[in-house]
Short mmCIF file of C-alpha atoms in Angstrom, two decimals:
data_model
loop_
_atom_site.label_atom_id
_atom_site.label_comp_id
_atom_site.label_asym_id
_atom_site.label_seq_id
_atom_site.Cartn_x
_atom_site.Cartn_y
_atom_site.Cartn_z
CA UNK M 421 -61.17 41.55 13.23
CA UNK M 422 -62.87 38.77 11.40
CA UNK M 423 -66.22 40.61 11.57
CA UNK M 424 -64.50 43.65 10.18
CA UNK M 425 -62.86 41.79 7.27
CA UNK M 426 -66.19 40.16 6.44
CA UNK M 427 -67.64 43.44 6.33
CA UNK M 428 -65.06 44.74 4.06
CA UNK M 429 -65.21 41.89 1.67
CA UNK M 430 -69.16 42.20 1.32
CA UNK M 431 -68.57 46.07 0.74
CA UNK M 432 -65.99 45.52 -1.79
CA UNK M 433 -67.89 42.69 -3.48
CA UNK M 434 -70.89 44.99 -3.64
CA UNK M 435 -68.94 47.43 -5.50
CA UNK M 436 -67.32 44.92 -7.83
CA UNK M 437 -71.03 43.90 -8.69
CA UNK M 438 -71.79 47.22 -9.93
CA UNK M 439 -68.63 47.12 -12.02
CA UNK M 440 -69.41 43.71 -13.50
CA UNK M 441 -72.84 44.81 -14.17
CA UNK M 442 -71.68 47.50 -16.54
CA UNK M 443 -70.05 44.94 -18.93
CA UNK M 444 -73.06 42.32 -18.91
CA UNK M 445 -74.92 42.00 -22.20
CA UNK M 446 -78.42 43.49 -22.80
CA UNK M 447 -81.06 40.64 -22.95
CA UNK M 448 -82.41 41.51 -26.47
CA UNK M 449 -82.65 39.79 -29.90
CA UNK M 450 -83.16 36.10 -31.08
CA UNK M 451 -80.04 35.20 -28.80
CA UNK M 452 -81.92 36.44 -25.51
CA UNK M 453 -82.47 33.06 -24.06
CA UNK M 454 -78.46 32.37 -23.84
CA UNK M 455 -77.93 36.10 -22.70
CA UNK M 456 -80.57 35.43 -19.92
CA UNK M 457 -78.87 32.36 -18.80
CA UNK M 458 -75.39 34.29 -18.98
CA UNK M 459 -76.79 36.97 -16.65
CA UNK M 460 -78.83 34.61 -14.35
CA UNK M 461 -75.57 32.96 -13.23
CA UNK M 462 -73.49 36.11 -13.29
CA UNK M 463 -75.92 37.85 -11.05
CA UNK M 464 -76.30 34.79 -8.72
CA UNK M 465 -74.01 36.56 -6.19
CA UNK M 466 -70.91 35.43 -4.66
CA UNK M 467 -67.66 37.06 -2.91
CA UNK M 468 -66.14 38.19 -6.22
CA UNK M 469 -62.81 37.01 -4.97
CA UNK M 470 -61.09 36.83 -8.21
CA UNK M 471 -61.76 40.43 -9.41
CA UNK M 472 -61.09 41.37 -5.84
CA UNK M 473 -57.70 39.81 -5.80
CA UNK M 474 -56.75 41.43 -9.12
CA UNK M 475 -57.94 44.80 -8.15
CA UNK M 476 -56.05 44.70 -4.70
CA UNK M 477 -52.99 43.53 -6.48
CA UNK M 478 -53.21 46.21 -9.17
CA UNK M 479 -53.68 48.77 -6.40
CA UNK M 480 -50.74 47.25 -4.32
CA UNK M 481 -48.25 47.75 -7.23
CA UNK M 482 -49.48 51.33 -7.71
CA UNK M 483 -52.14 50.91 -10.50
CA UNK M 484 -54.86 53.51 -10.59
CA UNK M 485 -56.38 53.45 -14.23
CA UNK M 486 -60.03 52.20 -13.82
CA UNK M 487 -60.41 51.88 -17.53
CA UNK M 488 -57.72 49.20 -17.84
CA UNK M 489 -58.44 47.15 -14.66
CA UNK M 490 -62.26 46.90 -14.87
CA UNK M 491 -62.58 45.07 -18.18
CA UNK M 492 -60.25 42.34 -16.69
CA UNK M 493 -62.01 42.35 -13.56
CA UNK M 494 -65.32 41.46 -15.29
CA UNK M 495 -63.79 39.24 -17.62
CA UNK M 496 -62.04 36.87 -14.87
CA UNK M 497 -65.36 36.51 -13.25
CA UNK M 498 -67.09 35.62 -16.49
CA UNK M 499 -64.45 32.99 -16.86
CA UNK M 500 -65.03 31.71 -13.26
CA UNK M 501 -68.80 31.71 -13.78
CA UNK M 502 -68.47 29.82 -16.95
CA UNK M 503 -66.40 26.96 -15.34
CA UNK M 504 -69.06 26.75 -12.69
CA UNK M 505 -72.00 26.46 -15.13
CA UNK M 506 -70.25 23.67 -16.79
CA UNK M 507 -69.21 22.05 -13.61
CA UNK M 508 -72.69 21.94 -12.48
CA UNK M 509 -74.08 19.98 -15.58
CA UNK M 510 -75.17 16.59 -15.27
CA UNK M 511 -72.13 15.08 -17.19
CA UNK M 512 -69.83 16.67 -14.74
CA UNK M 513 -70.76 17.13 -11.05
CA UNK M 514 -74.56 17.01 -11.69
CA UNK M 515 -75.31 19.72 -9.15
CA UNK M 516 -78.66 21.51 -8.75
CA UNK M 517 -77.57 24.28 -6.46
CA UNK M 518 -75.05 27.02 -6.65
CA UNK M 519 -74.89 30.12 -4.44
CA UNK M 520 -78.08 29.27 -3.03
CA UNK M 521 -79.87 29.11 -6.26
CA UNK M 522 -80.97 26.61 -8.80
CA UNK M 523 -78.05 26.05 -11.32
CA UNK M 524 -78.31 27.17 -14.95
CA UNK M 525 -79.16 23.79 -16.35
CA UNK M 526 -81.97 23.42 -13.79
CA UNK M 527 -83.64 26.65 -15.07
CA UNK M 528 -82.73 27.11 -18.65
CA UNK M 529 -81.97 23.49 -19.71
CA UNK M 530 -78.91 21.66 -20.25
CA UNK M 531 -78.48 22.76 -23.75
CA UNK M 532 -78.78 26.39 -23.00
CA UNK M 533 -76.61 26.03 -19.85
CA UNK M 534 -73.62 24.59 -22.18
CA UNK M 535 -74.03 27.53 -24.71
CA UNK M 536 -74.19 30.08 -21.68
CA UNK M 537 -70.89 28.78 -20.33
CA UNK M 538 -69.43 28.87 -24.02
CA UNK M 539 -70.82 32.24 -24.32
CA UNK M 540 -69.35 33.61 -21.11
CA UNK M 541 -65.99 32.33 -22.10
CA UNK M 542 -65.86 34.06 -25.42
CA UNK M 543 -67.52 37.31 -23.93
CA UNK M 544 -64.90 37.30 -21.29
CA UNK M 545 -62.21 37.73 -23.93
CA UNK M 546 -64.31 40.38 -25.80
CA UNK M 547 -64.87 42.36 -22.64
CA UNK M 548 -60.98 42.36 -21.83
CA UNK M 549 -60.34 43.83 -25.13
CA UNK M 550 -61.98 46.90 -23.88
CA UNK M 551 -58.96 47.64 -22.02
CA UNK M 552 -56.90 48.30 -25.00
CA UNK M 553 -56.26 52.01 -25.80
CA UNK M 554 -54.38 51.90 -29.14
CA UNK M 555 -51.17 53.49 -27.85
CA UNK M 556 -47.77 52.16 -26.51
CA UNK M 557 -49.39 51.02 -23.19
CA UNK M 558 -51.18 48.22 -24.93
CA UNK M 559 -47.98 46.26 -24.84
CA UNK M 560 -48.44 45.73 -21.12
CA UNK M 561 -52.25 45.02 -21.72
CA UNK M 562 -51.19 42.52 -24.33
CA UNK M 563 -49.31 40.65 -21.47
CA UNK M 564 -52.01 40.50 -19.05
CA UNK M 565 -54.21 39.47 -22.10
CA UNK M 566 -51.95 36.53 -22.64
CA UNK M 567 -52.23 35.66 -19.08
CA UNK M 568 -56.00 35.79 -19.21
CA UNK M 569 -56.31 33.45 -22.20
CA UNK M 570 -53.65 30.91 -20.96
CA UNK M 571 -54.22 30.14 -17.37
CA UNK M 572 -57.81 28.99 -17.74
CA UNK M 573 -56.77 26.80 -20.78
CA UNK M 574 -55.54 23.36 -21.46
CA UNK M 575 -52.39 24.06 -19.51
CA UNK M 576 -54.18 25.60 -16.59
CA UNK M 577 -57.97 25.19 -15.27
CA UNK M 578 -59.19 23.06 -18.27
CA UNK M 579 -56.16 20.95 -17.91
CA UNK M 580 -56.86 20.25 -14.17
CA UNK M 581 -60.47 19.82 -14.73
CA UNK M 582 -59.69 17.20 -17.47
CA UNK M 583 -57.42 15.24 -15.03
CA UNK M 584 -60.06 15.45 -12.20
CA UNK M 585 -62.88 13.93 -14.39
CA UNK M 586 -60.47 11.34 -16.13
CA UNK M 587 -59.58 10.09 -12.63
CA UNK M 588 -62.90 9.56 -11.25
CA UNK M 589 -63.15 6.10 -9.75
CA UNK M 590 -59.45 5.39 -10.04
CA UNK M 591 -56.57 5.65 -7.33
CA UNK M 592 -54.07 8.47 -8.15
CA UNK M 593 -50.91 9.46 -6.86
CA UNK M 594 -50.39 12.55 -4.62
CA UNK M 595 -48.46 14.44 -7.44
CA UNK M 596 -51.42 14.06 -9.62
CA UNK M 597 -53.65 15.38 -7.03
CA UNK M 598 -51.38 18.28 -6.60
CA UNK M 599 -51.65 18.73 -10.51
CA UNK M 600 -55.35 18.89 -10.26
CA UNK M 601 -55.55 21.22 -7.47
CA UNK M 602 -52.83 23.63 -8.85
CA UNK M 603 -54.50 23.71 -12.40
CA UNK M 604 -58.24 23.66 -11.59
CA UNK M 605 -58.24 25.94 -8.68
CA UNK M 606 -54.96 27.79 -8.32
CA UNK M 607 -54.68 28.85 -11.86
CA UNK M 608 -57.39 31.43 -11.83
CA UNK M 609 -56.19 32.78 -8.71
CA UNK M 610 -52.84 32.98 -10.21
CA UNK M 611 -54.34 34.55 -13.33
CA UNK M 612 -56.16 37.21 -11.13
CA UNK M 613 -53.24 38.41 -9.11
CA UNK M 614 -50.88 38.27 -12.01
CA UNK M 615 -52.90 40.42 -14.24
CA UNK M 616 -53.38 42.89 -11.37
CA UNK M 617 -49.47 43.04 -11.03
CA UNK M 618 -48.84 43.12 -14.78
CA UNK M 619 -51.12 46.06 -15.37
CA UNK M 620 -49.83 48.02 -12.63
CA UNK M 621 -46.41 47.70 -14.15
CA UNK M 622 -44.67 45.12 -11.75
CA UNK M 623 -41.35 43.72 -12.89
CA UNK M 624 -41.05 40.09 -14.33
CA UNK M 625 -39.52 38.99 -10.98
CA UNK M 626 -42.24 40.43 -9.00
CA UNK M 627 -44.98 38.77 -11.35
CA UNK M 628 -43.25 35.45 -10.79
CA UNK M 629 -43.33 36.02 -7.04
CA UNK M 630 -47.07 36.87 -7.14
CA UNK M 631 -47.68 33.64 -9.31
CA UNK M 632 -45.98 31.62 -6.65
CA UNK M 633 -47.96 33.24 -3.91
CA UNK M 634 -51.19 32.61 -5.72
CA UNK M 635 -50.46 28.99 -6.43
CA UNK M 636 -50.00 28.33 -2.55
CA UNK M 637 -53.07 30.36 -1.76
CA UNK M 638 -54.91 28.42 -4.52
CA UNK M 639 -53.68 25.03 -2.91
CA UNK M 640 -54.78 26.08 0.62
CA UNK M 641 -58.21 27.31 -0.92
CA UNK M 642 -58.96 23.99 -2.65
CA UNK M 643 -57.79 21.91 0.37
CA UNK M 644 -60.05 24.04 2.63
CA UNK M 645 -62.98 23.38 0.16
CA UNK M 646 -62.24 19.57 0.38
CA UNK M 647 -62.55 20.04 4.07
CA UNK M 648 -65.76 22.09 3.81
CA UNK M 649 -67.43 19.26 1.52
CA UNK M 650 -67.26 17.11 4.44
CA UNK M 651 -67.78 19.47 7.68
CA UNK M 652 -69.95 22.26 6.12
CA UNK M 653 -73.63 22.46 5.60
CA UNK M 654 -75.69 23.31 2.26
CA UNK M 655 -77.15 26.30 4.08
CA UNK M 656 -73.30 27.68 4.74
CA UNK M 657 -71.88 26.74 1.41
CA UNK M 658 -74.77 27.80 -0.97
CA UNK M 659 -74.30 24.40 -2.63
CA UNK M 660 -74.84 20.80 -2.09
CA UNK M 661 -72.35 19.13 0.39
CA UNK M 662 -70.77 15.68 0.00
CA UNK M 663 -70.62 16.05 -3.62
CA UNK M 664 -66.85 14.90 -3.80
CA UNK M 665 -67.76 11.49 -2.31
CA UNK M 666 -70.98 11.39 -4.44
CA UNK M 667 -68.87 11.81 -7.58
CA UNK M 668 -66.09 9.52 -6.42
CA UNK M 669 -63.50 12.57 -6.69
CA UNK M 670 -60.01 12.06 -5.41
CA UNK M 671 -59.78 14.89 -2.85
CA UNK M 672 -56.83 16.03 -0.38
CA UNK M 673 -58.63 14.68 2.38
CA UNK M 674 -59.29 11.24 0.89
CA UNK M 675 -55.45 10.93 0.26
CA UNK M 676 -53.92 12.44 2.97
CA UNK M 677 -56.52 12.32 5.89
CA UNK M 678 -58.31 15.10 7.64
CA UNK M 679 -55.97 16.27 10.10
CA UNK M 680 -53.19 16.30 7.63
CA UNK M 681 -55.27 18.28 5.23
CA UNK M 682 -55.73 20.84 8.03
CA UNK M 683 -51.89 20.95 8.68
CA UNK M 684 -51.14 21.58 5.04
CA UNK M 685 -53.76 24.53 4.71
CA UNK M 686 -51.86 26.14 7.29
CA UNK M 687 -48.41 25.28 5.59
CA UNK M 688 -49.45 26.42 2.29
CA UNK M 689 -50.84 29.60 3.79
CA UNK M 690 -47.88 30.49 5.77
CA UNK M 691 -45.48 30.07 2.91
CA UNK M 692 -47.54 32.09 0.80
CA UNK M 693 -47.69 35.04 3.63
CA UNK M 694 -43.98 34.69 3.84
CA UNK M 695 -43.54 35.32 0.22
CA UNK M 696 -45.97 38.12 0.29
CA UNK M 697 -44.35 40.00 3.17
CA UNK M 698 -41.17 39.88 1.12
CA UNK M 699 -42.54 41.87 -1.68
CA UNK M 700 -41.42 45.58 -1.59
CA UNK M 701 -44.98 46.85 -1.69
CA UNK M 702 -47.87 46.59 1.02
CA UNK M 703 -51.53 46.06 0.95
CA UNK M 704 -52.86 45.00 4.45
CA UNK M 705 -56.19 44.40 3.22
CA UNK M 706 -54.87 41.89 0.41
CA UNK M 707 -52.80 40.23 3.06
CA UNK M 708 -55.86 39.73 5.51
CA UNK M 709 -57.86 38.42 2.37
CA UNK M 710 -55.31 35.94 1.44
CA UNK M 711 -55.40 34.59 4.96
CA UNK M 712 -59.28 34.70 4.97
CA UNK M 713 -59.29 32.47 1.83
CA UNK M 714 -57.60 29.57 3.48
CA UNK M 715 -59.39 29.64 6.67
CA UNK M 716 -62.83 30.43 5.47
CA UNK M 717 -66.09 28.34 6.60
CA UNK M 718 -68.28 29.04 3.59
#
């Protein structure tokens, strides 16, 4: 089953690649250097998990309008990619490799990498506005757009990243570590699945359930990432291993230990799947994908 799921993920990712490509900017004009840096990182590959989660949640709740969901799918991947460009910068994680390729600041220089990250964040919102139709359905699209603008922000991803950077070289409490993981990692997964549910017409209660499911999956995903930073290889991950220790990061493994970390990955995953199974809708592929996220090896 695992081989079949990985094949499905690869096939869906390839289709999502073509969707994203439709929204990428043409590399022309005096701003071509930043456009090239944007597209270089966007085209570096990856599993495209966030737009995939968005699309599958949208389908599960009965969504079918490609013109509404696809701009948001491209936008969430742009936001995710901008965060990776900035994470890799010398001032933050100082990584030279991402998805098996030299990082943006290695290829284009630090200044252009900063601008490329800024540009992708702004362009993500510009892209998402292409989902607006100019009629009453825009009320729902506005709700989705609000999630897109808030979850990556100071009370979401950036808030988590801020605490992560500020706490380097300092001992922190477990509660603060959870804050970092919930915001730095879970927030974009929550954003993806919530937008899919909202655009498909899910109720407020159902969207709240989806948010809670995504939070738990995000925690399991990040804990597994902490584990892989110790146990995996650069070839498997497509990025340097041991970065957390090199940068004196507080991780789930460093606070709770390796064995407890593995147990908690399972605990958060099971809690998320129990909630998922309580929803009145079904998407077996999405269920398998959520299980895969917390048990992946790369």
